[in-house]
Amino acid sequence: GENVEQHPSTLSVQEGDSAVIKCTYSDSASNYFPWYKQELGKRPQLIIDIRSNVGEKKDQRIAVTLNKTAKHFSLHITETQPEDSAVYFCAASKEYGNKLVFGAGTILRVKS
Amino acid sequence: EAGVVQSPRYKIIEKKQPVAFWCNPISGHNTLYWYLQNLGQGPELLIRYENEEAVDDSQLPKDRFSAERLKGVDSTLKIQPAELGDSAVYLCASSSGQGVYNEQFFGPGTRLTVL
């Protein structure tokens, strides 16, 4: 089955700096890669996703890149703000409502 | 629109006791998921429903866990008997089932503590 590895497990950045979180997946059939943000004690919320037919997607300060050949994808957050502090999870899935296989998460701390 | 609703939010029980969790998905969402989230880990799928049919329950420990979604809307997840290792957050999610890819919306979860 699919296995998703996520690095780093913790990341501290200064406010205004960029943050990058990387994930690798094992199943070449996976073709949907969402990123979820989970604040302490709250539900995971989708912040951005990418399908396998594109290599990059951007939404304001957040971008995701996908390298299908290498089977890895990354989350990029620019101009970080204290409210970006949370746990970020990457996930991989095959099409149509299939289960999401999550990475172990990255604790992001943005220091002001 | 209203989000995924779960209850209770917190539950503390003694080991060997039964426990049940309830989930109400977003209206119109045909697909419902139960995930288990251990502390410091990502969610792991327990079971997925398409309407009232369980289409993926390969990771549900069937000796003690059971789930149902009788009318294809609300769902319950039960543990009987609970063990210490079952302490975790149980997340419910739903998706519309329309289109090739569809976002999964998560509920707030039920935090279970087994003493």
CSV table of C-alpha atoms in Angstrom, one decimal:
chain,number,residue,atom,x,y,z
A,1,GLY,CA,0.0,0.0,0.0
A,2,GLU,CA,0.8,3.7,-0.1
A,3,ASN,CA,3.4,5.1,2.3
A,4,VAL,CA,4.0,8.8,2.8
A,5,GLU,CA,7.0,10.2,4.5
A,6,GLN,CA,7.1,13.8,5.7
A,7,HIS,CA,10.1,16.0,6.7
A,8,PRO,CA,11.0,17.8,8.8
A,9,SER,CA,9.0,16.8,11.9
A,10,THR,CA,9.5,20.3,13.4
A,11,LEU,CA,10.3,23.6,11.7
A,12,SER,CA,11.0,26.9,13.4
A,13,VAL,CA,11.2,30.1,11.3
A,14,GLN,CA,11.3,33.8,11.9
A,15,GLU,CA,8.3,35.8,11.0
A,16,GLY,CA,8.6,36.9,7.4
A,17,ASP,CA,10.8,34.0,6.4
A,18,SER,CA,9.8,31.1,4.1
A,19,ALA,CA,9.0,27.6,5.2
A,20,VAL,CA,9.3,24.4,3.1
A,21,ILE,CA,7.9,21.0,4.0
A,22,LYS,CA,8.7,18.0,1.9
A,23,CYS,CA,6.9,14.7,1.4
A,24,THR,CA,7.6,11.5,-0.6
A,25,TYR,CA,5.1,8.8,-1.6
A,26,SER,CA,5.6,5.3,-2.7
A,27,ASP,CA,2.6,4.4,-4.9
A,28,SER,CA,3.0,5.7,-8.4
A,29,ALA,CA,-0.7,5.3,-8.9
A,30,SER,CA,-1.4,8.1,-6.4
A,31,ASN,CA,-2.6,11.2,-8.2
A,32,TYR,CA,-4.1,13.6,-5.7
A,33,PHE,CA,-2.0,15.3,-3.0
A,34,PRO,CA,-3.7,17.6,-0.5
A,35,TRP,CA,-2.1,19.5,2.4
A,36,TYR,CA,-4.0,20.0,5.6
A,37,LYS,CA,-3.4,22.5,8.5
A,38,GLN,CA,-4.4,21.4,12.0
A,39,GLU,CA,-4.3,23.9,14.8
A,40,LEU,CA,-4.1,22.5,18.4
A,41,GLY,CA,-7.3,20.7,19.3
A,42,LYS,CA,-9.0,21.5,16.0
A,43,ARG,CA,-10.0,19.7,12.9
A,44,PRO,CA,-7.6,19.3,9.9
A,45,GLN,CA,-8.5,21.8,7.2
A,46,LEU,CA,-7.5,21.7,3.6
A,47,ILE,CA,-5.2,24.6,2.6
A,48,ILE,CA,-4.1,23.6,-0.9
A,49,ASP,CA,-4.1,20.5,-3.1
A,50,ILE,CA,-2.5,19.4,-6.4
A,51,ARG,CA,-3.5,16.9,-9.0
A,52,SER,CA,-0.9,14.8,-10.8
A,53,ASN,CA,-1.6,16.6,-14.1
A,54,VAL,CA,0.1,19.8,-12.9
A,55,GLY,CA,3.5,20.5,-11.5
A,56,GLU,CA,2.8,23.5,-9.4
A,57,LYS,CA,-0.1,25.4,-7.8
A,58,LYS,CA,-0.1,28.7,-6.0
A,59,ASP,CA,-2.6,30.4,-3.7
A,60,GLN,CA,-1.4,33.7,-2.3
A,61,ARG,CA,1.4,32.9,0.1
A,62,ILE,CA,1.1,29.1,-0.3
A,63,ALA,CA,2.4,27.0,-3.1
A,64,VAL,CA,2.7,23.3,-3.7
A,65,THR,CA,5.1,21.6,-6.2
A,66,LEU,CA,4.9,18.0,-7.4
A,67,ASN,CA,7.6,15.9,-9.0
A,68,LYS,CA,5.9,12.7,-10.2
A,69,THR,CA,9.1,11.1,-11.5
A,70,ALA,CA,10.8,11.4,-8.1
A,71,LYS,CA,7.5,10.9,-6.3
A,72,HIS,CA,7.8,13.9,-4.0
A,73,PHE,CA,5.8,17.0,-3.4
A,74,SER,CA,6.5,20.1,-1.3
A,75,LEU,CA,4.6,22.9,0.5
A,76,HIS,CA,6.0,26.4,0.4
A,77,ILE,CA,4.8,29.1,2.6
A,78,THR,CA,6.3,32.6,2.0
A,79,GLU,CA,6.2,35.6,4.3
A,80,THR,CA,5.3,33.5,7.3
A,81,GLN,CA,3.1,34.9,10.0
A,82,PRO,CA,2.5,33.8,13.6
A,83,GLU,CA,-0.9,32.5,12.7
A,84,ASP,CA,0.7,30.1,10.3
A,85,SER,CA,1.9,28.2,13.4
A,86,ALA,CA,0.2,24.8,13.3
A,87,VAL,CA,0.8,21.2,12.4
A,88,TYR,CA,0.8,20.6,8.6
A,89,PHE,CA,0.0,17.2,7.1
A,90,CYS,CA,0.6,16.1,3.5
A,91,ALA,CA,-1.4,13.2,2.1
A,92,ALA,CA,-1.7,11.1,-1.0
A,93,SER,CA,-4.7,9.5,-2.6
A,94,LYS,CA,-5.8,7.7,-5.7
A,95,GLU,CA,-8.8,9.1,-7.6
A,96,TYR,CA,-12.3,9.4,-6.5
A,97,GLY,CA,-12.8,9.5,-2.8
A,98,ASN,CA,-10.2,7.0,-2.0
A,99,LYS,CA,-8.6,7.0,1.4
A,100,LEU,CA,-6.0,9.7,2.2
A,101,VAL,CA,-2.7,8.3,3.4
A,102,PHE,CA,-1.2,11.0,5.6
A,103,GLY,CA,2.4,11.9,6.5
A,104,ALA,CA,3.3,12.1,10.2
A,105,GLY,CA,3.0,15.9,10.2
A,106,THR,CA,5.3,18.9,10.6
A,107,ILE,CA,5.0,21.2,13.6
A,108,LEU,CA,5.6,24.7,12.2
A,109,ARG,CA,6.5,27.5,14.7
A,110,VAL,CA,6.7,31.0,13.4
A,111,LYS,CA,8.5,33.3,15.9
A,112,SER,CA,7.7,36.9,16.0
B,1,GLU,CA,-22.9,25.2,4.9
B,2,ALA,CA,-22.8,23.4,8.2
B,3,GLY,CA,-19.6,21.3,8.7
B,4,VAL,CA,-19.2,17.7,9.8
B,5,VAL,CA,-20.6,17.3,13.3
B,6,GLN,CA,-19.3,14.8,15.8
B,7,SER,CA,-20.2,13.9,19.3
B,8,PRO,CA,-19.2,13.6,22.0
B,9,ARG,CA,-16.1,15.8,21.7
B,10,TYR,CA,-14.5,14.2,24.7
B,11,LYS,CA,-15.0,10.8,26.3
B,12,ILE,CA,-13.2,9.2,29.3
B,13,ILE,CA,-13.9,5.6,30.0
B,14,GLU,CA,-12.5,2.7,32.0
B,15,LYS,CA,-10.8,-0.1,30.0
B,16,LYS,CA,-13.1,-3.0,28.9
B,17,GLN,CA,-16.1,-0.6,28.8
B,18,PRO,CA,-17.9,0.0,25.5
B,19,VAL,CA,-17.9,3.4,23.8
B,20,ALA,CA,-19.7,4.9,20.7
B,21,PHE,CA,-19.0,7.9,18.6
B,22,TRP,CA,-21.5,9.6,16.3
B,23,CYS,CA,-20.9,11.5,13.1
B,24,ASN,CA,-23.3,13.7,10.9
B,25,PRO,CA,-21.7,14.5,7.6
B,26,ILE,CA,-22.2,17.5,5.5
B,27,SER,CA,-25.6,17.4,3.9
B,28,GLY,CA,-25.5,15.7,0.5
B,29,HIS,CA,-22.1,14.0,1.0
B,30,ASN,CA,-22.3,10.4,0.0
B,31,THR,CA,-18.9,9.3,1.2
B,32,LEU,CA,-18.1,9.1,4.9
B,33,TYR,CA,-14.7,8.2,6.5
B,34,TRP,CA,-13.6,7.3,10.0
B,35,TYR,CA,-10.0,8.1,10.8
B,36,LEU,CA,-7.9,7.4,13.9
B,37,GLN,CA,-5.4,10.0,14.9
B,38,ASN,CA,-2.8,9.1,17.5
B,39,LEU,CA,-0.9,11.8,19.3
B,40,GLY,CA,1.7,13.3,17.0
B,41,GLN,CA,0.7,11.3,14.0
B,42,GLY,CA,-1.4,11.8,10.9
B,43,PRO,CA,-4.9,10.4,10.6
B,44,GLU,CA,-5.2,6.8,9.5
B,45,LEU,CA,-8.3,5.4,7.8
B,46,LEU,CA,-10.4,2.9,9.7
B,47,ILE,CA,-13.4,2.6,7.4
B,48,ARG,CA,-14.9,4.3,4.3
B,49,TYR,CA,-18.6,4.3,3.4
B,50,GLU,CA,-20.2,5.0,0.0
B,51,ASN,CA,-23.8,5.8,1.0
B,52,GLU,CA,-24.6,2.9,3.4
B,53,GLU,CA,-22.1,0.5,2.0
B,54,ALA,CA,-18.7,0.0,3.7
B,55,VAL,CA,-16.3,-0.1,0.7
B,56,ASP,CA,-13.0,-0.1,2.6
B,57,ASP,CA,-12.8,-1.5,6.1
B,58,SER,CA,-9.5,-3.3,5.8
B,59,GLN,CA,-7.9,-1.4,8.6
B,60,LEU,CA,-10.8,-1.7,11.1
B,61,PRO,CA,-9.9,-4.0,14.0
B,62,LYS,CA,-13.1,-6.1,13.6
B,63,ASP,CA,-12.6,-8.0,16.9
B,64,ARG,CA,-13.5,-4.9,18.9
B,65,PHE,CA,-14.5,-2.2,16.4
B,66,SER,CA,-17.8,-1.9,14.5
B,67,ALA,CA,-19.4,0.8,12.4
B,68,GLU,CA,-22.7,1.4,10.8
B,69,ARG,CA,-24.3,3.9,8.4
B,70,LEU,CA,-27.8,2.5,8.2
B,71,LYS,CA,-29.5,5.2,6.1
B,72,GLY,CA,-26.5,6.5,4.3
B,73,VAL,CA,-26.3,9.7,6.4
B,74,ASP,CA,-25.3,9.6,10.0
B,75,SER,CA,-22.7,7.0,11.2
B,76,THR,CA,-21.7,5.5,14.5
B,77,LEU,CA,-18.4,3.9,15.4
B,78,LYS,CA,-18.3,1.6,18.3
B,79,ILE,CA,-15.5,0.0,20.4
B,80,GLN,CA,-16.3,-2.9,22.7
B,81,PRO,CA,-14.4,-3.5,24.8
B,82,ALA,CA,-12.1,-0.5,24.9
B,83,GLU,CA,-8.4,-1.0,25.6
B,84,LEU,CA,-5.8,1.4,26.8
B,85,GLY,CA,-4.2,1.6,23.4
B,86,ASP,CA,-7.5,2.9,21.9
B,87,SER,CA,-6.8,6.3,23.5
B,88,ALA,CA,-6.7,8.7,20.5
B,89,VAL,CA,-8.8,11.2,18.5
B,90,TYR,CA,-11.4,9.7,16.2
B,91,LEU,CA,-12.1,11.9,13.2
B,92,CYS,CA,-15.0,11.7,10.9
B,93,ALA,CA,-14.8,13.2,7.4
B,94,SER,CA,-17.1,13.4,4.4
B,95,SER,CA,-16.9,14.2,0.7
B,96,SER,CA,-19.4,14.8,-2.0
B,97,GLY,CA,-18.4,11.9,-4.2
B,98,GLN,CA,-18.8,14.1,-7.2
B,99,GLY,CA,-16.0,14.3,-9.7
B,100,VAL,CA,-12.8,12.5,-10.0
B,101,TYR,CA,-11.2,14.2,-7.0
B,102,ASN,CA,-13.1,15.6,-4.1
B,103,GLU,CA,-12.1,17.3,-0.9
B,104,GLN,CA,-12.6,15.6,2.4
B,105,PHE,CA,-14.0,17.8,5.1
B,106,PHE,CA,-13.1,16.8,8.6
B,107,GLY,CA,-15.2,17.0,11.8
B,108,PRO,CA,-13.7,18.3,15.1
B,109,GLY,CA,-13.0,14.7,16.3
B,110,THR,CA,-13.8,12.8,19.5
B,111,ARG,CA,-10.9,12.6,21.9
B,112,LEU,CA,-11.1,9.2,23.7
B,113,THR,CA,-9.2,8.5,26.9
B,114,VAL,CA,-9.2,5.0,28.2
B,115,LEU,CA,-8.1,4.6,31.8
